[in-house]
CSV table of C-alpha atoms in Angstrom, one decimal:
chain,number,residue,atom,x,y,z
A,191,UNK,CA,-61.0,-41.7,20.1
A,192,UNK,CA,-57.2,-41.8,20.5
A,193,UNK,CA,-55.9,-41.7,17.4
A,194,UNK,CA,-51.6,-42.4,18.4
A,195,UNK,CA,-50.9,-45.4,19.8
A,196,UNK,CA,-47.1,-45.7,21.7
A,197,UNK,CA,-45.6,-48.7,22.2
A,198,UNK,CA,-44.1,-50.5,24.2
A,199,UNK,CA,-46.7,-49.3,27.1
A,200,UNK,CA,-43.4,-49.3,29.5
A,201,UNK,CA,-39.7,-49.6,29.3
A,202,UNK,CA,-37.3,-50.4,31.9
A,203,UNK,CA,-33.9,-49.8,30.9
A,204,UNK,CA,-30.0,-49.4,32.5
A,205,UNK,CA,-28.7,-45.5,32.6
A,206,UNK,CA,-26.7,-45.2,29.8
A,207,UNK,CA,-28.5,-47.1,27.5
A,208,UNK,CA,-30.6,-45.8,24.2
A,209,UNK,CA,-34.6,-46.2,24.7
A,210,UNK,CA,-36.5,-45.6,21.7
A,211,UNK,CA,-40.4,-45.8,22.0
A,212,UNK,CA,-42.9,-46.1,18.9
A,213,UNK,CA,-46.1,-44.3,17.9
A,214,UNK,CA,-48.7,-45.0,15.2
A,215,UNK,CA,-51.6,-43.3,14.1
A,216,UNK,CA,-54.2,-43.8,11.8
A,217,UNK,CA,-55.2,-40.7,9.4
A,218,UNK,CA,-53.4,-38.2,7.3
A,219,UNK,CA,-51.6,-35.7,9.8
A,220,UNK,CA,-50.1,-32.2,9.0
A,221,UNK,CA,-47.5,-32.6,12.0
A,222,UNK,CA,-47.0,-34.9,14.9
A,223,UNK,CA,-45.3,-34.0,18.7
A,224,UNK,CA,-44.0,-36.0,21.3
A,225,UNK,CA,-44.3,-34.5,25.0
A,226,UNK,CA,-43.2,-36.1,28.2
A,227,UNK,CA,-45.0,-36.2,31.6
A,228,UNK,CA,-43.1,-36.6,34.9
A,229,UNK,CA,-44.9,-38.1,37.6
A,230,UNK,CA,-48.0,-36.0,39.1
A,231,UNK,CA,-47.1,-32.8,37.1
A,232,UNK,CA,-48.2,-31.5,33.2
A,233,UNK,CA,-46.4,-32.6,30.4
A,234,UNK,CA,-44.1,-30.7,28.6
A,235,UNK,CA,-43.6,-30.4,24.9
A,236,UNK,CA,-40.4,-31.5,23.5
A,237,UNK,CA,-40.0,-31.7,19.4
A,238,UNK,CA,-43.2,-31.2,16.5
A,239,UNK,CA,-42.1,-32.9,13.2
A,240,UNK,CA,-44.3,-32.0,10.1
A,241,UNK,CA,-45.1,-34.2,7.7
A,242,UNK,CA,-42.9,-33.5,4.7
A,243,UNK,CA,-39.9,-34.3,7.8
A,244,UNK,CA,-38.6,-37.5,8.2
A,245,UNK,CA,-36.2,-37.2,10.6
A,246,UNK,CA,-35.4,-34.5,13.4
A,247,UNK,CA,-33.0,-34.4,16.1
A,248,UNK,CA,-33.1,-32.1,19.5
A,249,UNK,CA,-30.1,-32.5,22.0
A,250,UNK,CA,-30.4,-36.8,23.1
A,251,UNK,CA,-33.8,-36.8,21.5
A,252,UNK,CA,-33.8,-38.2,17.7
A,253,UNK,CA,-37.8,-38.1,16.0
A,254,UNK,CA,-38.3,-39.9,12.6
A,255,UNK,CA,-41.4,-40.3,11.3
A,256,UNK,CA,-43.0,-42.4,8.2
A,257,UNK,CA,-45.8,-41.3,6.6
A,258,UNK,CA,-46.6,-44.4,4.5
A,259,UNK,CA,-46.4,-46.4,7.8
A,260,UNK,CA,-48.1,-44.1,9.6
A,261,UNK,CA,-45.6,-44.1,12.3
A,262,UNK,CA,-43.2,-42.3,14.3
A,263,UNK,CA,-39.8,-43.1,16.8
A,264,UNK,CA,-38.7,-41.1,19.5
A,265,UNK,CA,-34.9,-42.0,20.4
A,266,UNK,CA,-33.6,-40.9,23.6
A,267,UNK,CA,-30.1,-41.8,23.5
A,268,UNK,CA,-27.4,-42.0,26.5
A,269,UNK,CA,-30.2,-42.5,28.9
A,270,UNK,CA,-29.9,-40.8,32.3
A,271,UNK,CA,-32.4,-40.8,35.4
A,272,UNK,CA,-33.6,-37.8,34.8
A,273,UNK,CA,-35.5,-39.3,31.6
A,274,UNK,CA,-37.9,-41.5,33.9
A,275,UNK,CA,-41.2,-40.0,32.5
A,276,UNK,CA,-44.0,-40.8,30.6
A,277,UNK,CA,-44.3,-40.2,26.8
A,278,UNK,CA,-46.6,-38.8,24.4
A,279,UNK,CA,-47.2,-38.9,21.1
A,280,UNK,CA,-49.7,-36.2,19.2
A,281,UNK,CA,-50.7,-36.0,16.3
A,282,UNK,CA,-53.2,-32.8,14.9
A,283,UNK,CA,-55.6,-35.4,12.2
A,284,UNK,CA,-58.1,-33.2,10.6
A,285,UNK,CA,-58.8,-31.0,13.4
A,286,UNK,CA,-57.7,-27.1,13.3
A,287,UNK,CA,-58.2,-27.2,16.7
A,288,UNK,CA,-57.0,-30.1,19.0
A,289,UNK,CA,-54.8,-33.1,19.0
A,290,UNK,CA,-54.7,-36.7,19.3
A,291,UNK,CA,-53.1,-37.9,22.0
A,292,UNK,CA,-51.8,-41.7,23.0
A,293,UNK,CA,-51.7,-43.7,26.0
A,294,UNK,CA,-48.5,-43.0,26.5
A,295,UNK,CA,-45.0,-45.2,27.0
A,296,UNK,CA,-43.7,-45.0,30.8
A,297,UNK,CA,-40.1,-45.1,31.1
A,298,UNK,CA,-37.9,-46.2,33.9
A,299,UNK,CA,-34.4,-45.6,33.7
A,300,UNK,CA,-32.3,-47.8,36.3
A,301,UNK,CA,-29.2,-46.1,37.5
B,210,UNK,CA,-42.0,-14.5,27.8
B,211,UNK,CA,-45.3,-17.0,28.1
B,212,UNK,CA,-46.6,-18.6,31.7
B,213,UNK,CA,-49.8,-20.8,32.4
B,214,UNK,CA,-50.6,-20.7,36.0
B,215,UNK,CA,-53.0,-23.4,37.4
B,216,UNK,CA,-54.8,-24.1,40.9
B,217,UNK,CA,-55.6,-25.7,43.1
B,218,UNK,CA,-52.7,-28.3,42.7
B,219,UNK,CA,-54.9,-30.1,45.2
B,220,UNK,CA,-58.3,-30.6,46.0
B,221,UNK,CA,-60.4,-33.0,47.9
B,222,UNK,CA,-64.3,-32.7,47.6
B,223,UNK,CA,-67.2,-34.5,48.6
B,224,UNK,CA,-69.9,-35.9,46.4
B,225,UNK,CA,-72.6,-33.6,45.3
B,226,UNK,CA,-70.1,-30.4,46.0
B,227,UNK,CA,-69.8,-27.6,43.2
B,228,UNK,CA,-66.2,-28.0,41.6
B,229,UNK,CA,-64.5,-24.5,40.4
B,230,UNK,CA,-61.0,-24.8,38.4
B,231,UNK,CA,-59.0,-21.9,37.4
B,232,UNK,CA,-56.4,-21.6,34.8
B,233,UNK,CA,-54.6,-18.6,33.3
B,234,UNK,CA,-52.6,-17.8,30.8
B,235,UNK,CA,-49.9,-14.5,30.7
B,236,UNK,CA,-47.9,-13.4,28.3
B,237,UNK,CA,-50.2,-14.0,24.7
B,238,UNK,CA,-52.6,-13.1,23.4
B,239,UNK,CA,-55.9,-15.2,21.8
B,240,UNK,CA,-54.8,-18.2,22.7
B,241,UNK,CA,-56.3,-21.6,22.1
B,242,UNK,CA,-57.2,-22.9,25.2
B,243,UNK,CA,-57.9,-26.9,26.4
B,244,UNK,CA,-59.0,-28.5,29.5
B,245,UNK,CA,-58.2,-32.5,29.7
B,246,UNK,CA,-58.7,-35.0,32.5
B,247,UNK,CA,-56.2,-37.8,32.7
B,248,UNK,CA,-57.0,-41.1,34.6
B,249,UNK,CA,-54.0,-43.0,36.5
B,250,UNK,CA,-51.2,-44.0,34.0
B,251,UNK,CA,-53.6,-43.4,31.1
B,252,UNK,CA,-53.7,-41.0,28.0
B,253,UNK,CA,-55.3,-37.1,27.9
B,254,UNK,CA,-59.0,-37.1,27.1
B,255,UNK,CA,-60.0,-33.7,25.8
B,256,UNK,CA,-62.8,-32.4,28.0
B,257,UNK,CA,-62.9,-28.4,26.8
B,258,UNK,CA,-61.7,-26.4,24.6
B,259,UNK,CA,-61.8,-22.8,23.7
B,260,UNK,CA,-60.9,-20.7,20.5
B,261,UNK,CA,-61.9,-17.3,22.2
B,262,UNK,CA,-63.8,-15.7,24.7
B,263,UNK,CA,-67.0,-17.0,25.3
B,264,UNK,CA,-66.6,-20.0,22.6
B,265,UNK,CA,-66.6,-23.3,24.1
B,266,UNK,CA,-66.3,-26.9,22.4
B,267,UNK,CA,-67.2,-29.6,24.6
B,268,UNK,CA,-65.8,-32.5,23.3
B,269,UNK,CA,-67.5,-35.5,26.7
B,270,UNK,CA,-71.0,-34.4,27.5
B,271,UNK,CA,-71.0,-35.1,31.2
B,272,UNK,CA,-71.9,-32.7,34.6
B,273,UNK,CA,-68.7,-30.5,33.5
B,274,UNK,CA,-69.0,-27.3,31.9
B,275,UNK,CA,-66.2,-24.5,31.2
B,276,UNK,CA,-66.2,-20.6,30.7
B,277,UNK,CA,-63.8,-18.1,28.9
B,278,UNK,CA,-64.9,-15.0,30.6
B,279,UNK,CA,-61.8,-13.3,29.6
B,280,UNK,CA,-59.3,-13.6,26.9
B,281,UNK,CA,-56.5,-15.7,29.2
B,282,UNK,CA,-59.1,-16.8,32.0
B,283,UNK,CA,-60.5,-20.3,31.5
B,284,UNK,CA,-62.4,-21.8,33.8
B,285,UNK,CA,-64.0,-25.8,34.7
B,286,UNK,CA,-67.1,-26.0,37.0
B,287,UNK,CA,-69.7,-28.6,37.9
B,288,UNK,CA,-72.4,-27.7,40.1
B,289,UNK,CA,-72.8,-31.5,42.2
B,290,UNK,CA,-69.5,-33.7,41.5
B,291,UNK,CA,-69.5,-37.6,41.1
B,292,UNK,CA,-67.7,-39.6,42.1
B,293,UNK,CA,-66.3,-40.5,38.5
B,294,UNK,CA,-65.0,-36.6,38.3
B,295,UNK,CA,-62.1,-37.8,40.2
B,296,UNK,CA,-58.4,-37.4,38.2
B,297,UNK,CA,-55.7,-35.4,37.5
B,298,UNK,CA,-57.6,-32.4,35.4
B,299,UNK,CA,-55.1,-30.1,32.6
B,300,UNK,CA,-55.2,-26.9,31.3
B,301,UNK,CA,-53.1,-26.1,28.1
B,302,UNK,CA,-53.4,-23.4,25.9
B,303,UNK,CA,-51.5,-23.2,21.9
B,304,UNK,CA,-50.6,-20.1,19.4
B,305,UNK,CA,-53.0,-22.8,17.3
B,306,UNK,CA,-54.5,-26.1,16.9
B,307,UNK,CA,-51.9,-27.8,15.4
B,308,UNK,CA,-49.4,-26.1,17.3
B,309,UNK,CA,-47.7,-26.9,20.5
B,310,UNK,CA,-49.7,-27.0,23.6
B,311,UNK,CA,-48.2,-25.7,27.0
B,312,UNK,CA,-49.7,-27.5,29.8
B,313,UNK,CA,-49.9,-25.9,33.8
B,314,UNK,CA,-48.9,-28.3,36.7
B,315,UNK,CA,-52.1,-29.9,36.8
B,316,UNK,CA,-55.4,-30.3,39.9
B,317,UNK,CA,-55.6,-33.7,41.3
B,318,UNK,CA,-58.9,-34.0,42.5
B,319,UNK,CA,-60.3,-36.9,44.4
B,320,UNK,CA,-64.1,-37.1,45.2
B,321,UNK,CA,-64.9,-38.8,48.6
């Protein structure tokens, strides 16, 4: 079963803008990833953030995550159009071999 | 440096055909390995995945099966396809399970 849940499902927002997107997840995790998707092709890994982390930054991407919530934020700040793409969140639970994946927020951004 | 090549990028197949996916992976070595089917604007659901050769974890019993004949080889098969086989299918491999997964370009395959 799917362990992360994103939300908002999709975002449609102006170039320019910040978008921020939300994950939660239900059991103890040692680390959880956020990926993006663009249309009809694989998806691409873009920042892991371990559990003792709380915040992490890569480039326009800013993660934070909070354990006692059991949730995580991806910020994508000064949007561009480039960033239309799906997003992931992953998280490992208490497999050593595989993650759990959400359903994934679709983001539009509108030039 | 590391590459995951997949293919077809394509495929169109009738009902009851045999189904043969191929992905590889250069550039590593005993990688984790993962094949996942995603439906239209939906999630990844974990189909296969591999923590060497010839060991396979099926996570959806179904008419799919998967090899690892060789270290960086991992194949999907099905010997008659339904039509409920139809998606876009994933290959990925990771150093390790908790570890970042690199996905290839994807199959889209659509059952008539």
């Amino acid at each position: 079963s799917q362990q992360g849940e994103e939300d908002p499902q999709a975002l449609s927002i102006q170039e320019g803008e910040n978008a921020t997107m939300n994950c939660s997840y239900k059991t103890s995790i040692n680390n959880l990833q956020w990926y993006r998707q663009n249309s009809g092709r694989g998806l691409v890994h873009l920042i892991l953030i371990r559990s003792n982390e709380r915040e992490k930054h890569s480039g326009r991407l800013r993660v934070t995550l909070d354990t006692s919530k059991k949730s995580s934020s991806l910020l994508i700040t000064a949007s561009r159009a480039a960033d239309t793409a799906s997003y992931f969140c992953a998280t490992d639970g208490d497999s050593n071999y595989q993650l759990i994946w959400g359903a994934g927020t679709k983001l539009i951004i509108k030039p | 440096s590391q590459t995951i090549h997949q293919w077809p990028a394509t495929l169109v197949q009738p009902v009851g055909s045999p189904l043969s996916l191929e992905c590889t992976v250069e550039g590593t070595s005993n990688p984790n390995l993962y094949w996942y089917r995603q439906a239209a604007g939906r999630g990844l659901q974990l189909l296969f995945y591999s923590v060497g050769i010839g060991q396979i974890s099926s996570e959806v019993p179904q008419n799919l099966s998967a090899s690892r004949p060789q270290d960086r080889q991992f194949i999907l098969s099905s010997k008659k396809l339904l039509l409920s086989d139809s998606g876009f299918y994933l290959c990925a491999w990771s150093v390790e399970g908790r570890e970042p997964q690199h996905f290839g370009d994807g199959t889209r395959l659509s059952i008539l």
